Coordinates of C-alpha atoms (C1' of nucleotides) in Angstrom, one line a residue:
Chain A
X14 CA 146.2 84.7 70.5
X15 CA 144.2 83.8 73.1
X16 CA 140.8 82.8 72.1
X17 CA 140.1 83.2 68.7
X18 CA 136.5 84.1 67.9
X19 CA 136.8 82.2 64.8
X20 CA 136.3 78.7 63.8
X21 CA 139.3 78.3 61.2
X22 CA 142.0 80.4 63.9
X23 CA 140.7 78.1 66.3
X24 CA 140.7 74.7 65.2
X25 CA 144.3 75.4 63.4
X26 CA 145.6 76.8 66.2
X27 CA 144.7 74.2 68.0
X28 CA 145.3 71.4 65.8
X29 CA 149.0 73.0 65.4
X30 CA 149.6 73.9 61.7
X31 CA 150.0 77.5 63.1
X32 CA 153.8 78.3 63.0
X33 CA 153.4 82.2 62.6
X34 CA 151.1 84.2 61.1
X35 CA 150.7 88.3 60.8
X36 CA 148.4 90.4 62.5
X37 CA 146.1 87.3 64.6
X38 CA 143.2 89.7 65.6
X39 CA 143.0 90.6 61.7
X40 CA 142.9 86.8 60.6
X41 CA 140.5 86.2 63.1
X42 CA 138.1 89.1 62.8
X43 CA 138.4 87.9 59.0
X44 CA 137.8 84.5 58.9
X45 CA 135.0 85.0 61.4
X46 CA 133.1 87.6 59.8
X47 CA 132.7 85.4 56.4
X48 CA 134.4 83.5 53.1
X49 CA 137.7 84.7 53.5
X50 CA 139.7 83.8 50.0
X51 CA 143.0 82.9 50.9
X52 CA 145.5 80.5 48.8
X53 CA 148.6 78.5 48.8
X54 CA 151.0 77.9 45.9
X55 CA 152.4 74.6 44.4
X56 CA 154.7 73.6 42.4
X57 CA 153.9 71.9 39.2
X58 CA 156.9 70.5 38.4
X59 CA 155.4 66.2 39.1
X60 CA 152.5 64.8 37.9
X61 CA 151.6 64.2 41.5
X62 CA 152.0 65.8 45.2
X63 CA 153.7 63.8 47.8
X64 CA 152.9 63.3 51.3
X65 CA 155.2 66.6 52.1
X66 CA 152.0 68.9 50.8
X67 CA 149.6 67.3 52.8
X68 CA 150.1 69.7 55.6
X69 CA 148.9 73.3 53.4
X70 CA 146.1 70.7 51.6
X71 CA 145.2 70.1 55.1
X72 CA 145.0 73.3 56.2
X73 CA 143.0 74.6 52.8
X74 CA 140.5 71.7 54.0
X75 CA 140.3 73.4 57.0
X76 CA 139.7 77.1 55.5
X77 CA 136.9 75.9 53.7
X78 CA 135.5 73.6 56.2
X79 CA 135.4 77.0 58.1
X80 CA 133.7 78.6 56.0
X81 CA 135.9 80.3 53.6
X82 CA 137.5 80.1 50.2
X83 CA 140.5 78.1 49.4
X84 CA 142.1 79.0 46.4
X85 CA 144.6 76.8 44.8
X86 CA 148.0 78.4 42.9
X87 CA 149.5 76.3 40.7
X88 CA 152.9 77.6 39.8
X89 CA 152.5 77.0 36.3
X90 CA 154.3 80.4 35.4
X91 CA 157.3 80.0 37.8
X92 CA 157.8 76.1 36.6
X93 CA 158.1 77.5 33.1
X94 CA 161.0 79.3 34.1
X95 CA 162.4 76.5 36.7
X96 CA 162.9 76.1 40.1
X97 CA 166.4 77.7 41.1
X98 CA 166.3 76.4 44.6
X99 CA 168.0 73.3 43.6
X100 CA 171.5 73.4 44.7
X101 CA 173.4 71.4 41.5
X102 CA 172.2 70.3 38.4
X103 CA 169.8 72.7 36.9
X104 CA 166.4 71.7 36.4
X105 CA 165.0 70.8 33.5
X106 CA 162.9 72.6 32.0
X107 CA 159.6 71.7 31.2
X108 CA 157.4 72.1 27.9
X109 CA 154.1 74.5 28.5
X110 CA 152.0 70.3 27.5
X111 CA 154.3 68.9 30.7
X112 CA 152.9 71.5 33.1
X113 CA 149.7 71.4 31.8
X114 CA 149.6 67.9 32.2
X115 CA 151.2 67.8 35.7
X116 CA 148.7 70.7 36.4
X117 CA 145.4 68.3 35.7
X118 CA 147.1 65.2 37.6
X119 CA 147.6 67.4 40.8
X120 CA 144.1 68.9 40.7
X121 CA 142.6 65.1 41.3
X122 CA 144.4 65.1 44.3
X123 CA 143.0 68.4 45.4
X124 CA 139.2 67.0 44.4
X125 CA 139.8 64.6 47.1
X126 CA 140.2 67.4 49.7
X127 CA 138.3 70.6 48.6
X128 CA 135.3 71.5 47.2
X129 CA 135.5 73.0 43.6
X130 CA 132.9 75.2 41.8
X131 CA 131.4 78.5 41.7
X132 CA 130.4 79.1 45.0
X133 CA 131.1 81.8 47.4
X134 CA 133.2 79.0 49.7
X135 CA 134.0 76.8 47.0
X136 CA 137.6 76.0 46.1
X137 CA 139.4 76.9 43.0
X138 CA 142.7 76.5 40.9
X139 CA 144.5 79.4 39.2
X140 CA 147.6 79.3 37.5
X141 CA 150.2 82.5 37.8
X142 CA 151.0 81.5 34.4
X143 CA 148.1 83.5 33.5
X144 CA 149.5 86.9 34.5
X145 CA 153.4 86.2 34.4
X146 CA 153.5 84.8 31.1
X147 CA 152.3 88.6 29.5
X148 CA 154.6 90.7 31.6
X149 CA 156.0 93.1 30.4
X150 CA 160.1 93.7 31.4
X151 CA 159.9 97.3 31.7
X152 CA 156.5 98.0 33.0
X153 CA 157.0 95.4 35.7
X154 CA 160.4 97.0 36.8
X155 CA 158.3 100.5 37.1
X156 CA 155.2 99.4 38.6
X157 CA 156.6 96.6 40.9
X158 CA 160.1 96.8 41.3
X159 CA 160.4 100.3 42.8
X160 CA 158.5 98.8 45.7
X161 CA 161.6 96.6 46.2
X162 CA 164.3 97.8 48.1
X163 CA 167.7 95.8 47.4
X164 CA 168.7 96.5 50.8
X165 CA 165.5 94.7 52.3
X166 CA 165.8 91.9 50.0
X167 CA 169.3 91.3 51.3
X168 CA 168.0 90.9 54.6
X169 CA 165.7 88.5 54.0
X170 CA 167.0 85.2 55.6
X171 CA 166.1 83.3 52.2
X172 CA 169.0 85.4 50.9
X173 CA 171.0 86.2 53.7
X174 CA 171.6 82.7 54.7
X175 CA 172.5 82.1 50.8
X176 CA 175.1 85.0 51.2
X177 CA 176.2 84.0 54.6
X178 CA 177.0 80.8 53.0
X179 CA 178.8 82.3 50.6
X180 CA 176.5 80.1 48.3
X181 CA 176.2 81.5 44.9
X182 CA 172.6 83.2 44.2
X183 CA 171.6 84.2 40.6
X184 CA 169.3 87.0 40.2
X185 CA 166.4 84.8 39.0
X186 CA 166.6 83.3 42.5
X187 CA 166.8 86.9 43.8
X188 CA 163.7 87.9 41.5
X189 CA 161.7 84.6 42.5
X190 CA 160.2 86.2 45.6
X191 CA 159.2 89.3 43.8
X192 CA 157.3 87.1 41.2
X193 CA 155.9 85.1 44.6
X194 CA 154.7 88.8 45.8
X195 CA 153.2 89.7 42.5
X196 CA 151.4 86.7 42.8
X197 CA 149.1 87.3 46.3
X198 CA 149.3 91.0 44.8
X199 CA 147.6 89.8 41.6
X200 CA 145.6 87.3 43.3
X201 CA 144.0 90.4 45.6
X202 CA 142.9 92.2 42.4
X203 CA 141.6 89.4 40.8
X204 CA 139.9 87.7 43.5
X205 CA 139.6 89.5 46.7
X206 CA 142.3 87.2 48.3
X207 CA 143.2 88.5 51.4
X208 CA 145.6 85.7 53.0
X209 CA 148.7 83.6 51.9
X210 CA 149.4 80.3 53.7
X211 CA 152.6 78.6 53.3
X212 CA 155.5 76.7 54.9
X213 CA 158.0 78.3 57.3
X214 CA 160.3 78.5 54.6
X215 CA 157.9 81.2 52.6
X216 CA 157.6 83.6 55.1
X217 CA 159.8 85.9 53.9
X218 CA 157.8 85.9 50.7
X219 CA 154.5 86.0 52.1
X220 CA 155.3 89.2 54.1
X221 CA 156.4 90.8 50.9
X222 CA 153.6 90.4 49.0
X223 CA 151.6 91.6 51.8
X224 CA 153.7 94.7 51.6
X225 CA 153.5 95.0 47.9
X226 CA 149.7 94.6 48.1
X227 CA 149.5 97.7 50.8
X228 CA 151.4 99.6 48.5
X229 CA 150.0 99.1 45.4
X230 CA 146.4 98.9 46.4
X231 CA 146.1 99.9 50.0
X232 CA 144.3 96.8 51.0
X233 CA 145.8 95.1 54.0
X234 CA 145.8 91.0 53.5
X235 CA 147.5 88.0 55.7
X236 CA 150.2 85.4 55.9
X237 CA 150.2 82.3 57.7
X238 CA 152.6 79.8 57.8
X239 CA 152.8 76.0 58.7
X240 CA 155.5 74.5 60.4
X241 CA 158.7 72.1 58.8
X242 CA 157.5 68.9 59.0
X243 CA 159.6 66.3 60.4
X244 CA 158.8 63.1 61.8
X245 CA 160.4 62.9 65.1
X246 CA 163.5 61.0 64.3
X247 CA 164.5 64.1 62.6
X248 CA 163.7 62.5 59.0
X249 CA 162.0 64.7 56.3
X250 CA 158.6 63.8 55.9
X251 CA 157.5 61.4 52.9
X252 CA 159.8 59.3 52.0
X253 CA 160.0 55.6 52.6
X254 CA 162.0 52.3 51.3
X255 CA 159.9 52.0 48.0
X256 CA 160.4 56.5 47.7
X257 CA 158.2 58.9 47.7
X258 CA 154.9 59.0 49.0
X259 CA 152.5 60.4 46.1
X260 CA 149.1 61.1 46.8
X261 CA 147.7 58.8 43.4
X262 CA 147.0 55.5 43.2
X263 CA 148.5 55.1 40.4
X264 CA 152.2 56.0 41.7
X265 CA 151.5 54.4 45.3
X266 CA 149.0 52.0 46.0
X267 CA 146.1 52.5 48.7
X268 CA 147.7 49.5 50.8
X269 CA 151.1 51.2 50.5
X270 CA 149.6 54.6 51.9
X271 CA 147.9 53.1 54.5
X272 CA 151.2 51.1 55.7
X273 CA 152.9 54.7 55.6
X274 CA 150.5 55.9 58.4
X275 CA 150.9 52.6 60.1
X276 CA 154.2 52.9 60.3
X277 CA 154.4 56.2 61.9
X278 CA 156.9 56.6 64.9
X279 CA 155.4 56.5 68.1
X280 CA 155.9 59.9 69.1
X281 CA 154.2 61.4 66.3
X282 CA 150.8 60.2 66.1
X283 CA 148.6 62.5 68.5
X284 CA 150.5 65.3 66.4
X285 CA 149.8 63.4 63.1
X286 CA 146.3 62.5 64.2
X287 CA 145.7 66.5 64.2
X288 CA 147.2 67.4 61.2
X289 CA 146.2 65.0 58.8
X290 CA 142.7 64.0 60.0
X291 CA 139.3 65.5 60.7
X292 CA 139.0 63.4 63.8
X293 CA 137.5 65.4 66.9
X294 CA 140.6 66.7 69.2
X295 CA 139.3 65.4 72.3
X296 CA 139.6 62.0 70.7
X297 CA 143.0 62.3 69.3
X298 CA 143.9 63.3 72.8
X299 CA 142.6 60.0 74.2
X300 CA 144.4 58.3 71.5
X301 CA 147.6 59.4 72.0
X302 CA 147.5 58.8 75.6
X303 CA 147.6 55.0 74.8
X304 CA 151.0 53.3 76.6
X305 CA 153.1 50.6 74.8
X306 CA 152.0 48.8 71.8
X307 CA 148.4 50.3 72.6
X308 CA 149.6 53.0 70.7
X309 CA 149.6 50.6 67.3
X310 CA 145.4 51.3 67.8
X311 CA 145.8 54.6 67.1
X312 CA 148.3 54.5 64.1
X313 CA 145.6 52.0 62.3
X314 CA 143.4 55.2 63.2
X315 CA 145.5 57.1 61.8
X316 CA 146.2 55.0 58.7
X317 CA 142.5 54.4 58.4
X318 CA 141.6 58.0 58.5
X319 CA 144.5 59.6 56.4
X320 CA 143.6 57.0 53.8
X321 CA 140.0 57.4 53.7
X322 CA 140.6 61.4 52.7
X323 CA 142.7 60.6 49.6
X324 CA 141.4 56.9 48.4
X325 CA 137.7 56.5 50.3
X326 CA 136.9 54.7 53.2
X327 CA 136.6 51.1 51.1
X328 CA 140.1 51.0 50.0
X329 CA 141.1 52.0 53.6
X330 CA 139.0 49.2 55.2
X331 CA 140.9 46.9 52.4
X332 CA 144.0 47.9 53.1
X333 CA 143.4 47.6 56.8
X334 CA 142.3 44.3 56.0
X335 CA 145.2 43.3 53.8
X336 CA 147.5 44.4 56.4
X337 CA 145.4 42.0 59.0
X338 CA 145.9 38.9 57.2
X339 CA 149.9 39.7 56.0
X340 CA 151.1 40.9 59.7
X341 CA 148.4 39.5 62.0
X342 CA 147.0 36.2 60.5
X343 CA 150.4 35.0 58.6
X344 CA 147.4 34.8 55.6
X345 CA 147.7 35.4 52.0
X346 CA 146.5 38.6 51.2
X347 CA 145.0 38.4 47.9
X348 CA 145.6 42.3 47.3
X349 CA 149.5 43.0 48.6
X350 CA 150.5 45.1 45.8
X351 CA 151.3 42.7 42.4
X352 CA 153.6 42.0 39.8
X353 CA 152.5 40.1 36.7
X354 CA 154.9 37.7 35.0
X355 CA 154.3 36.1 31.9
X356 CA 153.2 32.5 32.7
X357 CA 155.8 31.7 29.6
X358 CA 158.4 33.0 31.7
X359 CA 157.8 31.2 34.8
X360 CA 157.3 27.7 32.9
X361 CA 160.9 28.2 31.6
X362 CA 162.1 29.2 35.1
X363 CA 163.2 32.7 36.5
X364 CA 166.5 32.8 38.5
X365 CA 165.9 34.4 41.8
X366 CA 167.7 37.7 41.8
X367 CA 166.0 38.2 38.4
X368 CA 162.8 37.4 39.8
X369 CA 162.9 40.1 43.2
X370 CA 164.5 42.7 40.4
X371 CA 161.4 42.7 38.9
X372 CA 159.2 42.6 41.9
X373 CA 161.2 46.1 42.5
X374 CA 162.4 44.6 45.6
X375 CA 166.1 45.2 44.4
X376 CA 167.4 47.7 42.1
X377 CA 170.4 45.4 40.9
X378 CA 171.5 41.8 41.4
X379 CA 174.1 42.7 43.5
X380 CA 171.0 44.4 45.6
X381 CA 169.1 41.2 45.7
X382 CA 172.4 39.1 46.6
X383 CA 173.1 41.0 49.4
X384 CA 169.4 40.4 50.6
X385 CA 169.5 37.1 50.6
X386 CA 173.2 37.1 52.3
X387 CA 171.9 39.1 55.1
X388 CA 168.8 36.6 55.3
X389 CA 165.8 38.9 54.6
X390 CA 164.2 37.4 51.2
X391 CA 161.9 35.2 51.6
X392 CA 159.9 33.2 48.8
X393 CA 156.5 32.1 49.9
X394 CA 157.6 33.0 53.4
X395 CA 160.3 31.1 53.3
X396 CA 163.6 32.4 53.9
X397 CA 165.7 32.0 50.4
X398 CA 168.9 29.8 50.9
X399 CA 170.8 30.6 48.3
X400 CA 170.7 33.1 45.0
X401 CA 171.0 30.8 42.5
X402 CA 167.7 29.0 42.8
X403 CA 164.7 29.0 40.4
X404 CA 161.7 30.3 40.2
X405 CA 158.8 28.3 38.1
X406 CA 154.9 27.4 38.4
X407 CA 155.6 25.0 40.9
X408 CA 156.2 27.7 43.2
X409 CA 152.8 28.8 42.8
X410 CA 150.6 28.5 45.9
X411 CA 146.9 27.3 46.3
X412 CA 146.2 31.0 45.4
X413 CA 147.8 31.2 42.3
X414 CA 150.5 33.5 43.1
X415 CA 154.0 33.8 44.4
X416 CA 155.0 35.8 47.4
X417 CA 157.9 37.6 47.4
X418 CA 159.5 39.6 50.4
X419 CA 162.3 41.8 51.4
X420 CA 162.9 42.6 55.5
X421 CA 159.6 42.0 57.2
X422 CA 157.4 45.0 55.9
X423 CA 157.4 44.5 52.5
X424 CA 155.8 41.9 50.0
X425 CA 154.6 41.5 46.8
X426 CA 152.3 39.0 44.8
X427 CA 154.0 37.7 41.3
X428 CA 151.1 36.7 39.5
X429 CA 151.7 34.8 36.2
X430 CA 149.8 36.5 33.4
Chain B
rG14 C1' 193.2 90.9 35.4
rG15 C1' 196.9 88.8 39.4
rA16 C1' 198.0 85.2 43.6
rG17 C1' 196.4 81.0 46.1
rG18 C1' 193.0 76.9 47.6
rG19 C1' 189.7 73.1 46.0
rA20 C1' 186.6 69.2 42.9
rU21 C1' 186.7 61.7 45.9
rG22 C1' 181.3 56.7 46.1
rC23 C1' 173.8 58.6 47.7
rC24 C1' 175.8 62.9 51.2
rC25 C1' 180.0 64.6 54.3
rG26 C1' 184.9 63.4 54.3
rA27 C1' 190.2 60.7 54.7
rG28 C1' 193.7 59.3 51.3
rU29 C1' 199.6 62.4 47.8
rG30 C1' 202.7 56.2 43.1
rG31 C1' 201.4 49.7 44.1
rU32 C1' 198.6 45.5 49.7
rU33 C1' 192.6 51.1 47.2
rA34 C1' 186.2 49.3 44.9
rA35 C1' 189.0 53.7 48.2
rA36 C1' 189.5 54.9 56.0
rG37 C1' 185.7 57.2 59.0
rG38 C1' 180.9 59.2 59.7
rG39 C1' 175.8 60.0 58.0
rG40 C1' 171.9 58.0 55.3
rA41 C1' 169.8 53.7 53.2
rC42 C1' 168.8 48.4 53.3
rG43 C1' 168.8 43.6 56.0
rG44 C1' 169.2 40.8 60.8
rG45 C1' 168.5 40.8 66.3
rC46 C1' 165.4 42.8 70.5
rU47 C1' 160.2 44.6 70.2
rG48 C1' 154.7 46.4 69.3
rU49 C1' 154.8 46.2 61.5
rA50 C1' 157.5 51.8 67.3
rA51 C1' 161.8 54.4 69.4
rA52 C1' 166.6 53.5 71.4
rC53 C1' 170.3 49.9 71.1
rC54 C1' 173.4 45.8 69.0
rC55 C1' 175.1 43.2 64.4
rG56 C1' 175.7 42.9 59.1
rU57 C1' 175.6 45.0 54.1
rU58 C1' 176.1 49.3 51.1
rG59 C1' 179.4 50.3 42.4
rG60 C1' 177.9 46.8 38.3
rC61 C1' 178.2 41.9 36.0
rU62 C1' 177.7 36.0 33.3
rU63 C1' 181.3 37.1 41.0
rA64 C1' 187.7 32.4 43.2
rG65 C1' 187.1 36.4 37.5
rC66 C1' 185.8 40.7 34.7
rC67 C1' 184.1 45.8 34.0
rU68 C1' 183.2 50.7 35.6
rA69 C1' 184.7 54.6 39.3
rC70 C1' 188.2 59.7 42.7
rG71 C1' 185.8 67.2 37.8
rU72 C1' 187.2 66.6 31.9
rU73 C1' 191.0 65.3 28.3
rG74 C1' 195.7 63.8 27.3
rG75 C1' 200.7 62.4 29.3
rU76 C1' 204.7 60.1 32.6
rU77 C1' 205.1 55.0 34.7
rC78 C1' 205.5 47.9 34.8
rG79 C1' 201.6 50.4 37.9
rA80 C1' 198.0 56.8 39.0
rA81 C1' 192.6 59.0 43.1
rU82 C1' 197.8 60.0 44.1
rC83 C1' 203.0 62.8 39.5
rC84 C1' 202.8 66.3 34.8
rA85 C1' 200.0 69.4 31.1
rA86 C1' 195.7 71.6 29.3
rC87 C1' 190.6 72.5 30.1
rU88 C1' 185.9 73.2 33.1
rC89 C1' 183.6 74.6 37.5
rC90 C1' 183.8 76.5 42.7
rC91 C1' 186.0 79.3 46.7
rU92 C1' 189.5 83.0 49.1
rC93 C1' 192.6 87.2 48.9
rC94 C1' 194.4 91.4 45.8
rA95 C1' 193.0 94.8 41.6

RNA sequence: GGAGGGAUGCCCGAGUGGUUAAAGGGGACGGGCUGUAAACCCGUUGGCUUAGCCUACGUUGGUUCGAAUCCAACUCCCUCCA
């Protein structure tokens, strides 16, 4: 639409996490006239998110920074009976403990983002566990599966696409995006919800819980959708050499995060810039009108910034800083992310492709072979010869550590412990 | 239920008795160029105690000096007919 009235069509729209949405004027006259409740689901089947949610966390930020109320779905109740849109091996299942623990790991990351409490634009969590797990087979097949024509389902491109492919669908699959309806239909009882954000890919099940809710209840409620995000080398978003990018410490460090950002491809950083930081457009814009390797100013922005939401400012500024002395100075940095060795070990002598194995720099022997062959292990900074040599105390430096690397991006300290 | 086609390494895909750890492509990793980009070029890409050994072409057996390749049974997928 044109010009939005309100502050969260606005600034979305503008920021580009818009891909499509229903009825704009409605969203807008919405959003503008108060909290507006709206919610996106997640999976709960990791103890963490990766960097592929940021974009709806984002865009919950957003809702509430605007004013209204984000509300966070887990999908404890569709985990329980597994995600079918894997294409071979069947999931595994996991125990109610698994997803309750996945559950409480993935709401510290939301903490970092949203608001939680009582308030009218606070956030909260719900879990659809809390109404699927009691339905009844019948009553649901009366109540909500009359509303369901088989003929509309098919023509769905979720399904049709399966069917086109002449890909098998089981009917749990074909039942998922009723469940997904009964979900924002439940959700508007309960809560007053009135919109469903999502990827492109929900779409289909957005619009039919909006049609479920009209149905049932009368009330008239909203979809949005975000777009696929790839980076603009056609890659899927998240993933790097060491694998995914989880938003906890714990499973990636702050440094690691921050060299993720940094290492963003050119042509995705003013887009990057508006989707995963608060930073003021107009200075985004200047940003990304940088030429040549001016451009590696705004991807430490960028780093700086996405970091600061999910770890704080302080371990972005020490990340920054480690990255200075590793790339820019030729410095040890005290704080490259660190294995510990028993000091035991290293006075007896570690061979080399034992020593990077255990760094995580190679999966196998043959891996860390083939590293050194192609010359891109170094020891200290020095590129290593040949794979049988030994590792041992002496190769500690002034700062007590060794310095392991693989290509030019990636190091780690071996401390002896 | 009947007839036919198929299952190969991370993915796609060639290979129909030995020189096959298995073409080619993609992806990934490393090197070069550069700006810790992109594009491009080069190399590597099952494991190990690496001139050797082990594991691997859906599963299990068989034929053979030798099998991804031939045979049998089984599992799963697809197509057509009913």
């Amino acid at each position: 639409m044109a010009n939005p009235k309100s502050d969260f069509l606005r600034i979305v729209t503008e920021r580009g996490f818009v891909h499509q949405c229903t009825d704009a004027d409605g969203i807008d006259a919405e959003t503008a006239k108060g909290p507006m409740p709206a919610y996106i689901g997640f999976d709960a089947t990791a103890t963490s998110l990766h960097a592929g949610s940021l974009l709806p966390i984002m865009l919950l930020r957003w809702l509430q920074k605007t004013g209204n109320k984000p509300i966070v779905l887990m999908g404890g109740g569709t985990t329980r009976v597994g995600d079918p849109s894997g294409k071979d091996e069947s999931r595994k299942l996991l125990t109610d403990e698994q997803i309750a623990d996945n559950i409480a790991g993935i709401k510290r990351v939301f903490a970092k983002f949203l608001t939680f409490g009582d308030g009218p634009t606070d956030a909260v969590m719900v879990n659809n566990d809390d109404w699927l797990r009691g339905l009844n087979y019948i009553d649901f097949l009366r109540d909500i599966g009359r509303h369901f024509t088989i003929n509309r389902m098919l023509s769905f491109d979720s399904v049709k696409l399966r069917l086109d492919r002449e890909q098998p669908l089981t009917f749990l699959e074909f039942n998922y995006m009723i469940l997904q309806a009964y979900d924002f239909m439940e959700l508007n009882k309960r809560v007053g919800c009135k919109m469903q954000m999502g990827g492109s890919d929900q779409w289909g099940n957005i619009v039919n819980g909006i049609e479920l809710t009209r149905r049932v209840s009368g009330n008239e409620v909203f979809g949005l959708t975000v777009p696929l995000l790839t980076t603009s080398g056609g890659a899927k978003m998240g993933k790097t050499a060491s694998g995914a990018i989880w938003l906890d410490g714990d499973q990636l460090s702050p440094y690691d995060y921050w060299q993720f950002w940094r290492n963003t491809d050119d042509a995705d950083v003013g887009r990057f810039l508006r989707l995963f930081t608060d930073m003021d457009i107009a200075e985004i814009a200047k940003l990304e009108a940088l030429e040549g390797s001016e451009i590696n100013e705004a991807k430490k922005i960028l780093a700086h910034e996405a970091t600061s939401l999910l770890h704080g400012a302080a371990a972005a500024e020490a990340a920054a800083e480690t990255a200075r002395k590793t790339f820019d100075a030729g410095q040890i940095a005290n704080d490259l992310p660190t294995v510990e060795i028993p000091r035991g070990d290293l006075e007896a002598g570690i061979g080399i492709l034992d020593i990077l194995n255990r760094a995580g720099l190679a999966a196998s022997n043959g891996e860390a072979r083939r590293l050194i062959k192609n010359g891109g292990a170094r020891l200290n900074d020095e590129k290593i010869a040949s794979d049988s040599m030994t590792v041992t105390l002496s190769d500690l430096m002034d700062e007590g550590v060794i310095k392991l690397s693989s290509g030019k991006k990636r190091h780690i300290l071996v401390r002896p412990a």
